[in-house]
PDB file of C-alpha atoms in Angstrom:
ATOM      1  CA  UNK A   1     120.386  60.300  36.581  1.00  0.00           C
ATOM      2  CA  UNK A   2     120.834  61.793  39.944  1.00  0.00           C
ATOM      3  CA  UNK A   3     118.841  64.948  41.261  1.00  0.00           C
ATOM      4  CA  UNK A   4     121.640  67.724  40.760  1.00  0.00           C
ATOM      5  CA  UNK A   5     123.464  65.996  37.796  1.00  0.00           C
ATOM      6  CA  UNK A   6     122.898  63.413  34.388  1.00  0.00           C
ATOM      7  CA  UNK A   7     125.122  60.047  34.452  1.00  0.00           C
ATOM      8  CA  UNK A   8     125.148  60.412  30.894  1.00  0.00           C
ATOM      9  CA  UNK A   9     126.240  63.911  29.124  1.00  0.00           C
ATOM     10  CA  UNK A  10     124.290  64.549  26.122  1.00  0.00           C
ATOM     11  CA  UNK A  11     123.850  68.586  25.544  1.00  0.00           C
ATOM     12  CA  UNK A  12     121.827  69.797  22.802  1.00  0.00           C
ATOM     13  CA  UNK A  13     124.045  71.797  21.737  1.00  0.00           C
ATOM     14  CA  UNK A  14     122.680  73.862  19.369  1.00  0.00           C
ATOM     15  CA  UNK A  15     120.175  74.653  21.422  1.00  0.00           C
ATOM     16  CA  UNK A  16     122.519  74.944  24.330  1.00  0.00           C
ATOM     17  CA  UNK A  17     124.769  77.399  22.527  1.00  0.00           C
ATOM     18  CA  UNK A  18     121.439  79.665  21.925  1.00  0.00           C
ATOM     19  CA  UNK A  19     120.673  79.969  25.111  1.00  0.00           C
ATOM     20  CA  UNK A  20     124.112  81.158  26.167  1.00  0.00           C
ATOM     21  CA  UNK A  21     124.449  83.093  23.287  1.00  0.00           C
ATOM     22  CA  UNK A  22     121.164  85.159  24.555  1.00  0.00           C
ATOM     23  CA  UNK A  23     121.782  85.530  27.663  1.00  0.00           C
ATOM     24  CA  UNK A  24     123.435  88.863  29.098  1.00  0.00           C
ATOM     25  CA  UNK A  25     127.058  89.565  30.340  1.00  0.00           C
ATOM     26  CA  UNK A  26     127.926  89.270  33.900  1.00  0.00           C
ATOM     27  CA  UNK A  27     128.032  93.460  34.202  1.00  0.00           C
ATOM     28  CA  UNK A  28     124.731  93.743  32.707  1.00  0.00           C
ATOM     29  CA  UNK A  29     123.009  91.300  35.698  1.00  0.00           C
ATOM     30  CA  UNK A  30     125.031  93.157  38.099  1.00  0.00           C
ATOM     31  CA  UNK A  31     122.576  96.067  38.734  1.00  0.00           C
ATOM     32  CA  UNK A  32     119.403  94.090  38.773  1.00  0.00           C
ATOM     33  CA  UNK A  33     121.004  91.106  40.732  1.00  0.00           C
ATOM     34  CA  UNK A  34     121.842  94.124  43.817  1.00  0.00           C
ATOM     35  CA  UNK A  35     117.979  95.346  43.243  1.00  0.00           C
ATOM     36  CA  UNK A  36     116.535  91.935  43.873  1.00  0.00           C
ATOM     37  CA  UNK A  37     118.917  90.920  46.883  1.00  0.00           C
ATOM     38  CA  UNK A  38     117.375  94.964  48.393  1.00  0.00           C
ATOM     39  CA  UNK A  39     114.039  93.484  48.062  1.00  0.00           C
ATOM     40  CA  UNK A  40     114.607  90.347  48.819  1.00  0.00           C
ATOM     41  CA  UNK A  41     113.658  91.118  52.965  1.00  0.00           C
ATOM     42  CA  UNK A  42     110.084  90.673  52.949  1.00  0.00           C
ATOM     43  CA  UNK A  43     109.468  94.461  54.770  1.00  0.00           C
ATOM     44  CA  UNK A  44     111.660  95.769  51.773  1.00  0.00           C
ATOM     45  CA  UNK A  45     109.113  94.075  49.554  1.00  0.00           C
ATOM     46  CA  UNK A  46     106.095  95.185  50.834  1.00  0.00           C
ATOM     47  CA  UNK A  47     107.491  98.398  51.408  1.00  0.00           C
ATOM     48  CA  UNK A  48     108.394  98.091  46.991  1.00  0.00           C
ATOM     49  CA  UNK A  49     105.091  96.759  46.485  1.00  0.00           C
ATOM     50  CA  UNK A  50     103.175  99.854  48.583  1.00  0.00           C
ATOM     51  CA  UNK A  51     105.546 102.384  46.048  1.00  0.00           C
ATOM     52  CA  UNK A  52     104.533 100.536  43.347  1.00  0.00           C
ATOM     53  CA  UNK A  53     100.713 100.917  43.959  1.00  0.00           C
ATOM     54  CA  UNK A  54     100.849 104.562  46.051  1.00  0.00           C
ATOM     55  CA  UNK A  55     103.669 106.097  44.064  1.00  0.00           C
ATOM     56  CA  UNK A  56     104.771 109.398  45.883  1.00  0.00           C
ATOM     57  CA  UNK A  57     104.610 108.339  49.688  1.00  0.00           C
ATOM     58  CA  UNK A  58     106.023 109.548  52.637  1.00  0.00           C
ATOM     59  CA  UNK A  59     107.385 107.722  55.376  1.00  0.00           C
ATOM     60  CA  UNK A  60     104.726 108.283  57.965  1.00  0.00           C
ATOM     61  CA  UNK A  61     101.977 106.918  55.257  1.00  0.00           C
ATOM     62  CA  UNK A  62     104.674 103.869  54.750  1.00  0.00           C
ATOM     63  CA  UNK A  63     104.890 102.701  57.944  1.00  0.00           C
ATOM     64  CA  UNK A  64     101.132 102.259  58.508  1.00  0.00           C
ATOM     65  CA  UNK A  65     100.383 100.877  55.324  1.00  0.00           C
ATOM     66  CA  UNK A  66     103.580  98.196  55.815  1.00  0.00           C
ATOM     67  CA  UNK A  67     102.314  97.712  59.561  1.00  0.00           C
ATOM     68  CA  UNK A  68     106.108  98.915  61.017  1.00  0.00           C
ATOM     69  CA  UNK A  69     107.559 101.812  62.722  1.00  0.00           C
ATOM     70  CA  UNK A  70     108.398 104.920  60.711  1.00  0.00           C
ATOM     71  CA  UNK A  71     112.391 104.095  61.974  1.00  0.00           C
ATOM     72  CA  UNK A  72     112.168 100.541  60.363  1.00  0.00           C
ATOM     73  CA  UNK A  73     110.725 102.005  57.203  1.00  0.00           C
ATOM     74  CA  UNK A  74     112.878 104.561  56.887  1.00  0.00           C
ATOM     75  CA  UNK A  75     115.976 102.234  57.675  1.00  0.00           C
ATOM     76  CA  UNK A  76     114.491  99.928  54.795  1.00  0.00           C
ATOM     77  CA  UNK A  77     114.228 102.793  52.560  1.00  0.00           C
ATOM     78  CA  UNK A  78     117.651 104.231  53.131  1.00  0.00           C
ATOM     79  CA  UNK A  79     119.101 101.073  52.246  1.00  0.00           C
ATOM     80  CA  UNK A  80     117.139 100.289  48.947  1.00  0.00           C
ATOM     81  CA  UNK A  81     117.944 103.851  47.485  1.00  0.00           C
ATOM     82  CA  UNK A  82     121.752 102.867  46.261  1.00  0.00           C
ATOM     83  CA  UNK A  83     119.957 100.042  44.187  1.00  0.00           C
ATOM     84  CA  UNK A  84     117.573 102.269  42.604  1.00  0.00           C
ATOM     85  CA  UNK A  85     114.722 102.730  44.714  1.00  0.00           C
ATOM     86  CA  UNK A  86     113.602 106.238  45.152  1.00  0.00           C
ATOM     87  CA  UNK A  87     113.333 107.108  48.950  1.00  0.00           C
ATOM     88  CA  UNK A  88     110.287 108.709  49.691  1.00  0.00           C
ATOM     89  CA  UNK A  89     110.113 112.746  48.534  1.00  0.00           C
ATOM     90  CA  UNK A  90     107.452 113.896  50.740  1.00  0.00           C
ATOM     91  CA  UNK A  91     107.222 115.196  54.005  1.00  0.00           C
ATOM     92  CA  UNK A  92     104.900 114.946  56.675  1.00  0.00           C
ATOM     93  CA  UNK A  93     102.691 117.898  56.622  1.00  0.00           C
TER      94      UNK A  93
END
């Protein structure tokens, strides 16, 4: 046995079959794989993670708590909302 493959095939297959039997469709991982490849820039994340904890924030409180101009956040936050990240609703007052 190499690293990235077995010199000999044996498959449990029952097991094997399963597994793929549980596992979803293609269009169902669709969605969640585009949410995952938004977040995966670590500003997008932190930016995720700040939502997560603050809820409701706006910009100008995003941008100090991520440590990043309010144009960077903003970009960041703009290009998250197609994948189903709310942008922020608030507005500096």
């Amino acid at each position: 046995m190499t690293a990235d493959h077995c010199d000999l095939l044996c498959i449990d297959l029952p097991h094997a079959e399963a597994v793929r039997a549980g596992l979803p469709g293609a269009e169902q991982t669709e969605g969640p794989a585009l949410r995952f490849k938004a977040l995966s820039d670590p500003q997008r994340l932190r930016i995720a993670a700040a939502l997560q904890v603050g809820g409701e924030l706006c910009v100008c409180d995003l941008a100090w708590i991520a440590g990043a101009s309010q144009n960077l956040v903003s970009h960041h936050v703009r290009c998250c909302a197609p994948q189903g990240w709310p942008p922020p609703a608030r507005t500096a007052s």
